[in-house]
JSON list of C-alpha atoms in Angstrom, two decimals:
[
{"chain": "A", "resi": 1, "resn": "MET", "atom": "CA", "xyz": [25.24, 29.93, -63.32]},
{"chain": "A", "resi": 2, "resn": "ILE", "atom": "CA", "xyz": [24.80, 32.87, -61.29]},
{"chain": "A", "resi": 3, "resn": "LYS", "atom": "CA", "xyz": [21.39, 32.18, -59.91]},
{"chain": "A", "resi": 4, "resn": "ASN", "atom": "CA", "xyz": [22.32, 28.88, -58.87]},
{"chain": "A", "resi": 5, "resn": "VAL", "atom": "CA", "xyz": [25.72, 30.07, -56.56]},
{"chain": "A", "resi": 6, "resn": "ILE", "atom": "CA", "xyz": [22.70, 33.17, -55.39]},
{"chain": "A", "resi": 7, "resn": "ALA", "atom": "CA", "xyz": [19.76, 30.24, -54.81]},
{"chain": "A", "resi": 8, "resn": "GLY", "atom": "CA", "xyz": [22.89, 28.03, -52.85]},
{"chain": "A", "resi": 9, "resn": "PHE", "atom": "CA", "xyz": [23.68, 30.81, -50.36]},
{"chain": "A", "resi": 10, "resn": "TRP", "atom": "CA", "xyz": [20.16, 31.54, -49.85]},
{"chain": "A", "resi": 11, "resn": "VAL", "atom": "CA", "xyz": [19.34, 27.87, -48.90]},
{"chain": "A", "resi": 12, "resn": "CYS", "atom": "CA", "xyz": [22.42, 28.08, -46.48]},
{"chain": "A", "resi": 13, "resn": "ALA", "atom": "CA", "xyz": [21.61, 31.38, -45.16]},
{"chain": "A", "resi": 14, "resn": "VAL", "atom": "CA", "xyz": [18.24, 29.85, -44.18]},
{"chain": "A", "resi": 15, "resn": "THR", "atom": "CA", "xyz": [19.32, 26.63, -42.83]},
{"chain": "A", "resi": 16, "resn": "LEU", "atom": "CA", "xyz": [21.51, 28.49, -40.10]},
{"chain": "A", "resi": 17, "resn": "GLY", "atom": "CA", "xyz": [19.02, 31.21, -39.22]},
{"chain": "A", "resi": 18, "resn": "SER", "atom": "CA", "xyz": [16.65, 28.45, -38.55]},
{"chain": "A", "resi": 19, "resn": "CYS", "atom": "CA", "xyz": [18.88, 26.78, -36.94]},
{"chain": "A", "resi": 20, "resn": "TYR", "atom": "CA", "xyz": [20.09, 29.30, -34.50]},
{"chain": "A", "resi": 21, "resn": "ALA", "atom": "CA", "xyz": [16.50, 30.26, -33.88]},
{"chain": "A", "resi": 22, "resn": "ALA", "atom": "CA", "xyz": [15.85, 26.96, -32.69]},
{"chain": "A", "resi": 23, "resn": "ILE", "atom": "CA", "xyz": [18.66, 26.54, -30.67]},
{"chain": "A", "resi": 24, "resn": "THR", "atom": "CA", "xyz": [18.04, 29.45, -28.73]},
{"chain": "A", "resi": 25, "resn": "TRP", "atom": "CA", "xyz": [14.67, 29.54, -28.53]},
{"chain": "A", "resi": 26, "resn": "THR", "atom": "CA", "xyz": [14.71, 25.85, -26.39]},
{"chain": "A", "resi": 27, "resn": "VAL", "atom": "CA", "xyz": [17.66, 27.51, -24.51]},
{"chain": "A", "resi": 28, "resn": "GLY", "atom": "CA", "xyz": [15.54, 30.09, -23.06]},
{"chain": "A", "resi": 29, "resn": "LYS", "atom": "CA", "xyz": [12.70, 28.01, -22.75]},
{"chain": "A", "resi": 30, "resn": "PRO", "atom": "CA", "xyz": [12.00, 27.10, -18.87]},
{"chain": "A", "resi": 31, "resn": "GLN", "atom": "CA", "xyz": [13.26, 23.53, -18.05]},
{"chain": "A", "resi": 32, "resn": "THR", "atom": "CA", "xyz": [10.05, 21.23, -16.94]},
{"chain": "A", "resi": 33, "resn": "GLU", "atom": "CA", "xyz": [10.65, 19.42, -13.39]},
{"chain": "A", "resi": 34, "resn": "ASP", "atom": "CA", "xyz": [11.03, 15.43, -13.68]},
{"chain": "A", "resi": 35, "resn": "LYS", "atom": "CA", "xyz": [8.13, 14.38, -11.26]},
{"chain": "A", "resi": 36, "resn": "GLY", "atom": "CA", "xyz": [9.14, 10.84, -11.85]},
{"chain": "A", "resi": 37, "resn": "THR", "atom": "CA", "xyz": [6.80, 7.75, -12.40]},
{"chain": "A", "resi": 38, "resn": "TYR", "atom": "CA", "xyz": [4.75, 6.54, -9.92]},
{"chain": "A", "resi": 39, "resn": "GLU", "atom": "CA", "xyz": [4.75, 2.61, -9.82]},
{"chain": "A", "resi": 40, "resn": "GLY", "atom": "CA", "xyz": [2.30, 2.71, -6.83]},
{"chain": "A", "resi": 41, "resn": "LEU", "atom": "CA", "xyz": [1.79, -0.79, -5.33]},
{"chain": "A", "resi": 42, "resn": "GLN", "atom": "CA", "xyz": [2.72, -4.14, -6.80]},
{"chain": "A", "resi": 43, "resn": "TYR", "atom": "CA", "xyz": [1.20, -7.43, -5.12]},
{"chain": "A", "resi": 44, "resn": "LYS", "atom": "CA", "xyz": [2.68, -10.58, -4.49]},
{"chain": "A", "resi": 45, "resn": "LYS", "atom": "CA", "xyz": [1.19, -14.19, -4.47]},
{"chain": "A", "resi": 46, "resn": "LEU", "atom": "CA", "xyz": [3.48, -16.21, -1.81]},
{"chain": "A", "resi": 47, "resn": "PRO", "atom": "CA", "xyz": [3.08, -19.78, -1.98]},
{"chain": "A", "resi": 48, "resn": "PRO", "atom": "CA", "xyz": [1.13, -21.72, 0.24]},
{"chain": "A", "resi": 49, "resn": "VAL", "atom": "CA", "xyz": [2.21, -21.85, 3.79]},
{"chain": "A", "resi": 50, "resn": "ASN", "atom": "CA", "xyz": [1.19, -25.26, 6.02]},
{"chain": "A", "resi": 51, "resn": "ILE", "atom": "CA", "xyz": [1.60, -25.38, 9.69]},
{"chain": "A", "resi": 52, "resn": "PRO", "atom": "CA", "xyz": [0.94, -28.51, 11.42]},
{"chain": "A", "resi": 53, "resn": "ILE", "atom": "CA", "xyz": [-1.07, -28.05, 14.13]},
{"chain": "A", "resi": 54, "resn": "ILE", "atom": "CA", "xyz": [0.32, -30.19, 17.50]},
{"chain": "A", "resi": 55, "resn": "ALA", "atom": "CA", "xyz": [-2.67, -31.59, 20.75]},
{"chain": "A", "resi": 56, "resn": "GLU", "atom": "CA", "xyz": [-2.40, -34.08, 23.07]},
{"chain": "A", "resi": 57, "resn": "ASN", "atom": "CA", "xyz": [1.72, -34.83, 21.93]},
{"chain": "A", "resi": 58, "resn": "ALA", "atom": "CA", "xyz": [0.47, -35.54, 18.36]},
{"chain": "A", "resi": 59, "resn": "VAL", "atom": "CA", "xyz": [-0.31, -33.93, 14.86]},
{"chain": "A", "resi": 60, "resn": "GLN", "atom": "CA", "xyz": [-4.22, -32.77, 14.58]},
{"chain": "A", "resi": 61, "resn": "GLY", "atom": "CA", "xyz": [-4.11, -31.60, 11.22]},
{"chain": "A", "resi": 62, "resn": "TYR", "atom": "CA", "xyz": [-2.87, -28.46, 9.58]},
{"chain": "A", "resi": 63, "resn": "VAL", "atom": "CA", "xyz": [-3.04, -25.13, 8.56]},
{"chain": "A", "resi": 64, "resn": "ILE", "atom": "CA", "xyz": [-2.90, -23.83, 5.20]},
{"chain": "A", "resi": 65, "resn": "ALA", "atom": "CA", "xyz": [-2.32, -20.43, 4.83]},
{"chain": "A", "resi": 66, "resn": "ASN", "atom": "CA", "xyz": [-2.58, -18.56, 0.77]},
{"chain": "A", "resi": 67, "resn": "LEU", "atom": "CA", "xyz": [-1.51, -15.07, 1.86]},
{"chain": "A", "resi": 68, "resn": "VAL", "atom": "CA", "xyz": [-0.97, -12.03, -0.86]},
{"chain": "A", "resi": 69, "resn": "PHE", "atom": "CA", "xyz": [1.46, -9.13, 0.08]},
{"chain": "A", "resi": 70, "resn": "THR", "atom": "CA", "xyz": [1.72, -5.45, -1.10]},
{"chain": "A", "resi": 71, "resn": "ALA", "atom": "CA", "xyz": [4.86, -3.54, -1.01]},
{"chain": "A", "resi": 72, "resn": "ASP", "atom": "CA", "xyz": [6.06, -0.31, -3.13]},
{"chain": "A", "resi": 73, "resn": "ALA", "atom": "CA", "xyz": [7.52, -0.94, -6.49]},
{"chain": "A", "resi": 74, "resn": "LYS", "atom": "CA", "xyz": [10.37, 0.28, -6.36]},
{"chain": "A", "resi": 75, "resn": "THR", "atom": "CA", "xyz": [11.48, -0.83, -2.87]},
{"chain": "A", "resi": 76, "resn": "LEU", "atom": "CA", "xyz": [11.43, -4.06, -4.03]},
{"chain": "A", "resi": 77, "resn": "ARG", "atom": "CA", "xyz": [13.28, -4.04, -6.49]},
{"chain": "A", "resi": 78, "resn": "GLU", "atom": "CA", "xyz": [16.17, -1.65, -4.23]},
{"chain": "A", "resi": 79, "resn": "ILE", "atom": "CA", "xyz": [16.04, -4.39, -1.28]},
{"chain": "A", "resi": 80, "resn": "SER", "atom": "CA", "xyz": [18.51, -7.09, -1.65]},
{"chain": "A", "resi": 81, "resn": "VAL", "atom": "CA", "xyz": [16.80, -9.58, 0.95]},
{"chain": "A", "resi": 82, "resn": "PRO", "atom": "CA", "xyz": [12.91, -10.68, -0.52]},
{"chain": "A", "resi": 83, "resn": "PRO", "atom": "CA", "xyz": [10.44, -9.93, 2.02]},
{"chain": "A", "resi": 84, "resn": "GLU", "atom": "CA", "xyz": [8.52, -13.37, 0.93]},
{"chain": "A", "resi": 85, "resn": "ALA", "atom": "CA", "xyz": [10.88, -16.11, 3.38]},
{"chain": "A", "resi": 86, "resn": "PHE", "atom": "CA", "xyz": [9.92, -13.38, 6.24]},
{"chain": "A", "resi": 87, "resn": "ILE", "atom": "CA", "xyz": [6.50, -13.16, 5.97]},
{"chain": "A", "resi": 88, "resn": "GLN", "atom": "CA", "xyz": [6.15, -17.11, 5.57]},
{"chain": "A", "resi": 89, "resn": "ASP", "atom": "CA", "xyz": [8.09, -17.62, 8.81]},
{"chain": "A", "resi": 90, "resn": "GLU", "atom": "CA", "xyz": [6.13, -14.51, 10.78]},
{"chain": "A", "resi": 91, "resn": "VAL", "atom": "CA", "xyz": [2.81, -16.56, 9.69]},
{"chain": "A", "resi": 92, "resn": "PHE", "atom": "CA", "xyz": [4.13, -19.76, 10.76]},
{"chain": "A", "resi": 93, "resn": "ARG", "atom": "CA", "xyz": [5.52, -18.84, 14.14]},
{"chain": "A", "resi": 94, "resn": "HIS", "atom": "CA", "xyz": [2.71, -16.93, 14.93]},
{"chain": "A", "resi": 95, "resn": "VAL", "atom": "CA", "xyz": [0.21, -19.45, 14.15]},
{"chain": "A", "resi": 96, "resn": "TYR", "atom": "CA", "xyz": [2.39, -22.51, 15.09]},
{"chain": "A", "resi": 97, "resn": "ALA", "atom": "CA", "xyz": [2.25, -20.72, 19.00]},
{"chain": "A", "resi": 98, "resn": "ASP", "atom": "CA", "xyz": [-1.45, -19.66, 19.15]},
{"chain": "A", "resi": 99, "resn": "ASP", "atom": "CA", "xyz": [-2.18, -21.46, 21.88]},
{"chain": "A", "resi": 100, "resn": "THR", "atom": "CA", "xyz": [-5.96, -19.75, 21.35]},
{"chain": "A", "resi": 101, "resn": "LEU", "atom": "CA", "xyz": [-6.52, -21.63, 18.31]},
{"chain": "A", "resi": 102, "resn": "ASP", "atom": "CA", "xyz": [-7.79, -24.84, 19.09]},
{"chain": "A", "resi": 103, "resn": "PHE", "atom": "CA", "xyz": [-9.92, -26.73, 16.65]},
{"chain": "A", "resi": 104, "resn": "ARG", "atom": "CA", "xyz": [-11.51, -28.80, 18.70]},
{"chain": "A", "resi": 105, "resn": "LYS", "atom": "CA", "xyz": [-13.36, -25.62, 19.74]},
{"chain": "A", "resi": 106, "resn": "LEU", "atom": "CA", "xyz": [-14.07, -23.72, 17.14]},
{"chain": "A", "resi": 107, "resn": "SER", "atom": "CA", "xyz": [-14.68, -19.94, 17.32]},
{"chain": "A", "resi": 108, "resn": "ARG", "atom": "CA", "xyz": [-13.64, -16.73, 15.84]},
{"chain": "A", "resi": 109, "resn": "TYR", "atom": "CA", "xyz": [-9.98, -16.08, 15.61]},
{"chain": "A", "resi": 110, "resn": "ASN", "atom": "CA", "xyz": [-8.47, -12.80, 15.58]},
{"chain": "A", "resi": 111, "resn": "VAL", "atom": "CA", "xyz": [-7.03, -12.90, 11.78]},
{"chain": "A", "resi": 112, "resn": "ASN", "atom": "CA", "xyz": [-7.13, -8.96, 11.62]},
{"chain": "A", "resi": 113, "resn": "GLY", "atom": "CA", "xyz": [-4.59, -8.93, 15.31]},
{"chain": "A", "resi": 114, "resn": "MET", "atom": "CA", "xyz": [-2.84, -11.51, 14.12]},
{"chain": "A", "resi": 115, "resn": "ILE", "atom": "CA", "xyz": [-2.10, -10.25, 10.04]},
{"chain": "A", "resi": 116, "resn": "GLY", "atom": "CA", "xyz": [-1.13, -6.69, 11.98]},
{"chain": "A", "resi": 117, "resn": "SER", "atom": "CA", "xyz": [1.77, -8.41, 13.98]},
{"chain": "A", "resi": 118, "resn": "VAL", "atom": "CA", "xyz": [2.91, -10.06, 11.30]},
{"chain": "A", "resi": 119, "resn": "ARG", "atom": "CA", "xyz": [2.90, -7.18, 8.94]},
{"chain": "A", "resi": 120, "resn": "GLU", "atom": "CA", "xyz": [4.77, -5.32, 12.15]},
{"chain": "A", "resi": 121, "resn": "LYS", "atom": "CA", "xyz": [7.25, -8.09, 13.02]},
{"chain": "A", "resi": 122, "resn": "VAL", "atom": "CA", "xyz": [8.33, -8.81, 9.25]},
{"chain": "A", "resi": 123, "resn": "ASN", "atom": "CA", "xyz": [8.98, -4.75, 8.52]},
{"chain": "A", "resi": 124, "resn": "LYS", "atom": "CA", "xyz": [11.10, -4.48, 12.13]},
{"chain": "A", "resi": 125, "resn": "ARG", "atom": "CA", "xyz": [13.00, -7.27, 11.02]},
{"chain": "A", "resi": 126, "resn": "LEU", "atom": "CA", "xyz": [13.68, -5.89, 7.68]},
{"chain": "A", "resi": 127, "resn": "GLY", "atom": "CA", "xyz": [14.24, -2.28, 9.27]},
{"chain": "A", "resi": 128, "resn": "ALA", "atom": "CA", "xyz": [11.97, -0.44, 7.23]},
{"chain": "A", "resi": 129, "resn": "GLU", "atom": "CA", "xyz": [8.30, 0.21, 6.44]},
{"chain": "A", "resi": 130, "resn": "ILE", "atom": "CA", "xyz": [8.57, -2.30, 3.48]},
{"chain": "A", "resi": 131, "resn": "VAL", "atom": "CA", "xyz": [4.82, -4.54, 3.85]},
{"chain": "A", "resi": 132, "resn": "LYS", "atom": "CA", "xyz": [2.14, -2.21, 3.51]},
{"chain": "A", "resi": 133, "resn": "GLU", "atom": "CA", "xyz": [-0.36, -4.79, 3.68]},
{"chain": "A", "resi": 134, "resn": "ILE", "atom": "CA", "xyz": [-0.88, -8.60, 3.88]},
{"chain": "A", "resi": 135, "resn": "LEU", "atom": "CA", "xyz": [-3.66, -9.82, 2.85]},
{"chain": "A", "resi": 136, "resn": "ILE", "atom": "CA", "xyz": [-5.57, -13.43, 3.04]},
{"chain": "A", "resi": 137, "resn": "GLU", "atom": "CA", "xyz": [-6.52, -15.59, 0.33]},
{"chain": "A", "resi": 138, "resn": "ASN", "atom": "CA", "xyz": [-7.64, -18.73, 1.90]},
{"chain": "A", "resi": 139, "resn": "PHE", "atom": "CA", "xyz": [-7.15, -19.78, 5.23]},
{"chain": "A", "resi": 140, "resn": "ASN", "atom": "CA", "xyz": [-8.19, -23.17, 6.56]},
{"chain": "A", "resi": 141, "resn": "PHE", "atom": "CA", "xyz": [-7.78, -26.28, 8.58]},
{"chain": "A", "resi": 142, "resn": "VAL", "atom": "CA", "xyz": [-7.47, -30.09, 7.18]},
{"chain": "A", "resi": 143, "resn": "ASP", "atom": "CA", "xyz": [-8.08, -32.83, 10.09]},
{"chain": "A", "resi": 144, "resn": "LYS", "atom": "CA", "xyz": [-4.90, -35.58, 10.16]},
{"chain": "A", "resi": 145, "resn": "SER", "atom": "CA", "xyz": [-7.40, -37.97, 8.63]},
{"chain": "A", "resi": 146, "resn": "ALA", "atom": "CA", "xyz": [-7.83, -36.15, 4.93]},
{"chain": "A", "resi": 147, "resn": "VAL", "atom": "CA", "xyz": [-4.63, -35.68, 4.60]},
{"chain": "A", "resi": 148, "resn": "ARG", "atom": "CA", "xyz": [-3.20, -38.20, 1.54]},
{"chain": "A", "resi": 149, "resn": "SER", "atom": "CA", "xyz": [0.18, -39.99, 2.14]}
]
C-alpha cells in the first residue's frame, strides 16, 4: 500500500515538473514575427462589352471586347465598390468616343494607349491604385449585317 502512495506522489511530482518546464520554456522563447500571408494578384474576367460604332448617322457595327483585370486580392475584398463596372464604363466611353477608330479605313489601333488610359481613369475614379493591369482577351468588330436579330 505504501508503494502505491509513493508511486502516486512520484507521478504527481513528475507531471507538475514537466508542466512547469514546458511553460517556462515557451515563455523565454522569443516570439516569431507574423509576416502575414501573401495573397498576390487576383485575375477577374469581365463580361463582354458591346460597343456600337456609329458613322454616317447609323450604326455600322459593334466592337466586342472581352477583358481581364488584375488587382491585389486583399484590396478587392476590402473595397466596397467593385471595379468591374468602372472598367466596363471607361472602355465603353473610350472606344465610343474615339475618332481614330474607323473600321472603314483600317489601320493599327493604339491598344496600349487605350488600356493605359482606361486603367488610369478607373484608378482615379476609385481613388486608389486598385487596378494593376488590364488584359485584352478579345477585341473584335462585328459588322451590322453579320448581327442576327
